[in-house]
Coordinates of C-alpha atoms in Angstrom, one line a residue:
X1 CA -1.0 84.2 101.8
X2 CA 2.5 83.1 100.9
X3 CA 4.0 80.5 103.2
X4 CA 7.5 80.7 101.7
X5 CA 9.7 83.7 100.9
X6 CA 10.9 84.2 97.5
X7 CA 14.6 84.8 96.7
X8 CA 15.4 88.4 95.4
X9 CA 18.2 89.5 93.2
X10 CA 19.5 92.2 90.8
X11 CA 17.8 92.1 87.3
X12 CA 19.5 95.2 85.9
X13 CA 21.6 98.1 86.7
X14 CA 22.3 101.6 85.5
X15 CA 24.2 104.7 86.3
X16 CA 24.7 108.3 85.2
X17 CA 27.6 110.7 86.0
X18 CA 27.4 114.5 85.1
X19 CA 29.7 115.6 82.3
X20 CA 31.5 118.3 84.2
X21 CA 34.8 117.1 85.8
X22 CA 36.3 119.1 88.7
X23 CA 40.0 118.2 89.3
X24 CA 42.0 118.6 92.4
X25 CA 43.9 121.3 90.6
X26 CA 40.6 123.2 90.2
X27 CA 40.0 123.0 93.8
X28 CA 43.5 124.4 94.5
X29 CA 42.1 127.8 93.1
X30 CA 38.9 127.6 95.3
X31 CA 40.2 126.6 98.6
X32 CA 43.4 126.3 100.6
X33 CA 44.4 122.7 99.5
X34 CA 46.6 120.9 97.0
X35 CA 46.3 118.0 94.6
X36 CA 49.0 116.0 96.5
X37 CA 47.2 116.7 99.9
X38 CA 43.9 115.3 98.4
X39 CA 45.4 112.3 96.8
X40 CA 47.4 111.2 99.7
X41 CA 44.8 111.4 102.3
X42 CA 41.8 110.3 100.2
X43 CA 42.7 108.7 97.0
X44 CA 40.5 111.2 95.0
X45 CA 41.9 112.6 91.8
X46 CA 38.6 114.3 90.4
X47 CA 34.9 114.3 90.9
X48 CA 31.8 115.0 88.8
X49 CA 29.7 118.2 89.2
X50 CA 26.0 118.4 88.1
X51 CA 25.2 121.1 85.6
X52 CA 23.2 124.2 86.9
X53 CA 20.0 122.8 85.4
X54 CA 20.4 119.4 87.0
X55 CA 18.7 118.3 90.3
X56 CA 18.9 115.0 92.1
X57 CA 15.8 113.8 90.4
X58 CA 17.4 114.4 86.9
X59 CA 20.3 112.2 87.7
X60 CA 18.1 109.6 89.3
X61 CA 15.9 109.6 86.4
X62 CA 18.7 108.9 83.9
X63 CA 20.2 106.2 86.0
X64 CA 16.8 104.5 86.6
X65 CA 16.2 104.6 82.8
X66 CA 19.3 102.7 82.0
X67 CA 18.6 100.1 84.7
X68 CA 15.1 99.5 83.3
X69 CA 16.7 99.1 79.8
X70 CA 19.3 96.7 81.2
X71 CA 16.7 94.7 82.9
X72 CA 14.5 94.6 79.8
X73 CA 11.5 96.1 81.5
X74 CA 9.2 99.0 80.8
X75 CA 8.5 101.6 83.5
X76 CA 4.9 100.5 83.8
X77 CA 6.1 97.0 85.0
X78 CA 7.6 98.5 88.0
X79 CA 5.8 98.3 91.3
X80 CA 7.7 100.5 93.6
X81 CA 10.3 103.2 93.1
X82 CA 12.7 104.0 96.1
X83 CA 15.1 106.9 95.9
X84 CA 17.9 107.1 98.5
X85 CA 19.7 110.4 99.0
X86 CA 20.7 113.2 101.3
X87 CA 20.3 115.9 98.7
X88 CA 16.7 115.6 97.5
X89 CA 15.1 118.2 95.1
X90 CA 12.9 119.6 97.9
X91 CA 11.2 118.8 101.2
X92 CA 8.2 117.7 99.4
X93 CA 7.1 115.9 97.3
X94 CA 9.3 113.0 97.5
X95 CA 12.0 112.8 94.9
X96 CA 10.9 109.2 94.2
X97 CA 7.5 110.5 93.1
X98 CA 9.1 112.9 90.7
X99 CA 11.3 110.2 89.2
X100 CA 8.4 107.7 88.9
X101 CA 6.3 110.2 87.1
X102 CA 9.1 111.2 84.6
X103 CA 9.9 107.5 84.0
X104 CA 6.2 106.7 83.3
X105 CA 5.9 104.2 86.2
X106 CA 2.2 104.9 86.4
X107 CA 1.5 101.8 88.6
X108 CA 4.3 102.3 91.0
X109 CA 4.3 103.4 94.7
X110 CA 7.2 105.7 95.4
X111 CA 9.1 107.0 98.5
X112 CA 12.4 108.2 99.6
X113 CA 15.0 106.8 102.0
X114 CA 17.4 109.1 103.8
X115 CA 20.3 107.3 105.5
X116 CA 22.9 109.4 103.6
X117 CA 25.7 107.2 102.1
X118 CA 24.0 104.0 103.2
X119 CA 20.6 104.9 101.6
X120 CA 21.0 102.5 98.5
X121 CA 21.7 99.5 100.9
X122 CA 18.8 100.4 103.0
X123 CA 16.7 100.9 99.9
X124 CA 17.7 97.4 98.6
X125 CA 16.9 95.9 102.0
X126 CA 13.4 97.5 101.9
X127 CA 12.6 96.7 98.3
X128 CA 13.8 93.0 98.8
X129 CA 11.2 92.5 101.6
X130 CA 8.3 93.5 99.4
X131 CA 9.4 91.1 96.7
X132 CA 10.3 88.2 99.1
X133 CA 6.8 88.3 100.5
X134 CA 5.1 88.5 97.2
X135 CA 3.7 91.9 97.8
X136 CA 5.4 93.3 94.8
X137 CA 7.3 91.7 91.8
X138 CA 9.7 94.5 90.6
X139 CA 11.3 97.2 92.6
X140 CA 13.5 100.2 91.2
X141 CA 16.1 101.3 93.8
X142 CA 18.1 104.5 93.0
X143 CA 20.8 106.2 94.9
X144 CA 21.3 109.8 93.6
X145 CA 23.2 112.9 94.9
X146 CA 23.9 116.4 94.0
X147 CA 26.4 116.9 96.9
X148 CA 27.9 119.9 95.3
X149 CA 24.7 121.9 96.4
X150 CA 25.1 121.2 100.1
X151 CA 28.9 121.3 100.3
X152 CA 30.7 124.3 101.6
X153 CA 33.4 125.3 99.1
X154 CA 34.9 127.4 101.7
X155 CA 35.5 124.3 104.0
X156 CA 38.5 122.3 102.7
X157 CA 37.9 119.5 104.9
X158 CA 34.6 118.5 103.1
X159 CA 34.5 120.1 99.7
X160 CA 37.4 117.9 98.4
X161 CA 35.6 114.7 99.2
X162 CA 32.3 114.7 97.5
X163 CA 31.0 114.4 94.0
X164 CA 27.6 114.1 92.1
X165 CA 26.2 111.1 90.4
X166 CA 23.4 108.4 90.4
X167 CA 23.2 104.6 90.3
X168 CA 20.2 102.3 90.1
X169 CA 19.2 98.8 90.3
X170 CA 16.0 96.7 89.4
X171 CA 15.2 94.0 92.0
X172 CA 13.1 91.0 91.2
X173 CA 12.7 87.2 91.9
X174 CA 15.6 85.0 91.1
X175 CA 16.3 81.3 91.6
X176 CA 15.6 79.9 95.0
X177 CA 18.6 80.0 97.2
X178 CA 20.3 82.8 95.2
X179 CA 20.1 86.6 95.1
X180 CA 20.4 88.5 98.3
X181 CA 21.4 86.0 100.9
X182 CA 21.7 88.2 103.9
X183 CA 21.1 91.8 104.9
X184 CA 22.6 93.6 107.8
X185 CA 21.5 97.1 108.8
X186 CA 22.5 99.3 111.8
X187 CA 22.5 102.7 113.2
X188 CA 24.0 104.8 116.1
X189 CA 22.3 108.1 116.6
X190 CA 24.9 109.0 119.2
X191 CA 27.3 109.8 116.4
X192 CA 24.8 112.0 114.5
X193 CA 26.8 115.2 115.4
X194 CA 29.8 113.9 113.7
X195 CA 28.3 114.3 110.2
X196 CA 25.3 116.7 109.6
X197 CA 23.7 119.6 108.0
X198 CA 22.8 121.7 111.1
X199 CA 20.2 124.1 109.6
X200 CA 17.2 124.0 107.4
X201 CA 14.9 121.6 109.3
X202 CA 12.5 122.1 112.1
X203 CA 15.3 122.1 114.7
X204 CA 17.0 125.1 113.2
X205 CA 14.8 126.6 110.5
X206 CA 16.1 128.8 107.6
X207 CA 17.0 132.3 108.8
X208 CA 19.4 135.1 108.0
X209 CA 21.6 134.0 110.9
X210 CA 21.8 130.4 109.7
X211 CA 22.7 131.5 106.2
X212 CA 25.4 133.9 107.5
X213 CA 26.8 131.0 109.6
X214 CA 26.7 128.6 106.6
X215 CA 24.8 126.1 108.6
X216 CA 23.0 124.7 105.5
X217 CA 26.2 122.9 104.3
X218 CA 27.5 119.6 105.3
X219 CA 29.7 119.6 108.5
X220 CA 31.9 116.7 109.5
X221 CA 34.2 115.6 112.3
X222 CA 36.6 113.9 110.0
X223 CA 38.6 112.0 112.5
X224 CA 35.4 110.6 114.3
X225 CA 33.9 109.5 111.0
X226 CA 37.1 107.9 109.9
X227 CA 37.4 105.9 113.1
X228 CA 33.8 104.7 112.9
X229 CA 34.1 103.8 109.3
X230 CA 37.4 101.8 109.5
X231 CA 35.7 99.7 112.2
X232 CA 32.1 99.4 110.8
X233 CA 33.1 98.5 107.3
X234 CA 34.8 95.4 108.1
X235 CA 32.5 94.4 111.0
X236 CA 29.3 94.9 108.8
X237 CA 30.8 92.7 106.0
X238 CA 31.7 90.0 108.4
X239 CA 28.2 90.0 110.0
X240 CA 26.7 89.7 106.4
X241 CA 28.9 86.9 105.8
X242 CA 28.0 85.0 109.0
X243 CA 24.2 85.5 108.2
X244 CA 24.7 84.1 104.8
X245 CA 26.7 81.2 106.1
X246 CA 29.7 82.2 103.9
X247 CA 33.4 82.5 104.6
X248 CA 35.8 85.3 103.7
X249 CA 37.2 83.2 100.8
X250 CA 33.8 82.8 99.4
X251 CA 33.8 86.5 98.4
X252 CA 34.3 86.8 94.6
X253 CA 33.8 90.5 94.4
X254 CA 33.7 93.4 96.9
X255 CA 31.9 96.7 96.5
X256 CA 32.6 99.0 99.4
X257 CA 31.3 102.6 99.8
X258 CA 33.8 104.9 98.1
X259 CA 34.5 107.5 100.7
X260 CA 38.3 107.2 101.3
X261 CA 41.0 104.8 100.0
X262 CA 42.4 104.3 103.3
X263 CA 39.0 103.2 104.6
X264 CA 38.6 100.9 101.8
X265 CA 42.2 99.4 102.2
X266 CA 41.4 98.8 105.9
X267 CA 38.3 96.8 105.2
X268 CA 40.0 94.9 102.4
X269 CA 42.8 94.0 104.8
X270 CA 40.3 92.8 107.3
X271 CA 38.4 90.6 104.9
X272 CA 41.7 89.4 103.4
X273 CA 40.4 89.9 99.9
X274 CA 42.8 90.5 96.9
X275 CA 42.5 94.0 95.4
X276 CA 41.7 92.6 92.0
X277 CA 38.4 91.6 93.5
X278 CA 37.5 95.1 94.8
X279 CA 35.7 97.6 92.7
X280 CA 37.2 101.1 93.3
X281 CA 36.1 104.2 91.3
X282 CA 36.8 106.8 94.2
X283 CA 39.7 108.2 92.3
X284 CA 37.5 109.3 89.4
X285 CA 34.3 110.3 91.3
X286 CA 35.0 111.0 94.8
X287 CA 32.4 110.2 97.5
X288 CA 29.0 110.2 95.9
X289 CA 27.2 109.3 99.0
X290 CA 24.1 107.2 98.2
X291 CA 25.1 106.9 94.5
X292 CA 28.5 105.4 95.4
X293 CA 27.8 101.8 95.7
X294 CA 25.2 101.4 92.8
X295 CA 27.5 103.4 90.4
X296 CA 30.3 101.0 91.3
X297 CA 28.1 98.0 91.0
X298 CA 26.8 99.1 87.6
X299 CA 30.3 99.7 86.3
X300 CA 31.4 96.2 87.4
X301 CA 28.5 94.6 85.9
X302 CA 28.8 96.3 82.5
X303 CA 32.4 95.7 82.4
X304 CA 31.9 91.9 82.8
X305 CA 33.8 91.8 86.1
X306 CA 30.6 90.4 87.9
X307 CA 29.2 87.2 86.4
X308 CA 26.5 84.8 87.2
X309 CA 27.2 82.6 90.2
X310 CA 29.6 85.2 91.8
X311 CA 29.2 86.0 95.4
X312 CA 29.2 89.7 96.2
X313 CA 29.7 91.7 99.3
X314 CA 28.2 95.3 99.3
X315 CA 29.1 97.5 102.3
X316 CA 28.3 101.1 103.2
X317 CA 28.2 103.6 106.1
X318 CA 27.0 107.1 106.4
X319 CA 25.5 109.9 108.5
X320 CA 23.2 108.8 111.3
X321 CA 25.6 107.2 111.9
X322 CA 24.3 104.2 109.8
X323 CA 25.8 101.2 108.2
X324 CA 24.5 98.3 106.0
X325 CA 25.7 95.2 104.1
X326 CA 24.3 92.9 101.6
X327 CA 25.7 89.4 100.7
X328 CA 24.6 88.7 97.1
X329 CA 24.7 85.6 95.0
X330 CA 24.5 86.9 91.5
X331 CA 21.9 85.1 89.5
X332 CA 19.6 85.6 86.4
X333 CA 16.1 86.9 86.7
X334 CA 13.2 84.7 87.0
X335 CA 10.7 86.1 84.7

């Protein structure tokens, strides 16, 4: 039995974005909205849309493949695959099982995590515990979404917000005292009705009535979610800082969930972080839910904006209502 927990960090990252780009101008021809309205209120200019033949597992597979390559690992070396999403391929089997099989991760356990936009943070938190205790050595965590399949393109309040994509990260042991220095997770089920897909589960099964009422699509109380997000993003980051023993000025790079530019601006103001230290891709991809943070992380890593020794703050929020944050001291793998 281990008497000391191991430090856990990121060994490699990867992402995949569908080829099709849907601009705000295109949405103008679909629903009663305008490019100016969307940009002004959200900061989104365009988003990616999965091809007809692409499901969530397809996007997750491609992102996972790139993360493995970046980490210099084969799929058979992975002990566990976790997929976070709110738009899985099907009820069962788990999308993680489909991805693990396609990758060739023959020795890996696999399961899904469903905390919507916070799923990647939750997945990393879970995977890190397996590695810290010595139960596993290498965990692949993927956030993947095909939100365009569960968005109502007759609802201008939601269809302008979301996009499709996938991001992934390989977790493994790093130098003691580095890697993930703190984890903060939370949930408030009383806010569940503010962001949900009403039908399709055991509470309200599929029926002609639910289809006619379009209850199989995302519904959101935008004002309530906005108020929640503005408060929780900053609070969750401050809590993770406190648990890591860091100060605000210690943050070298901030990766927030990409839901709304005004929400990002609010959290940045609360943390007093210069915008040049904040990763923002919302304008190009929209809100990719569980894929939002890992795609932003991968792009920052591959562009060289994140370097060894940097101190990162990753913060997300989502349906549930849920939230989560990670304080990460970026470090090389210990292989």
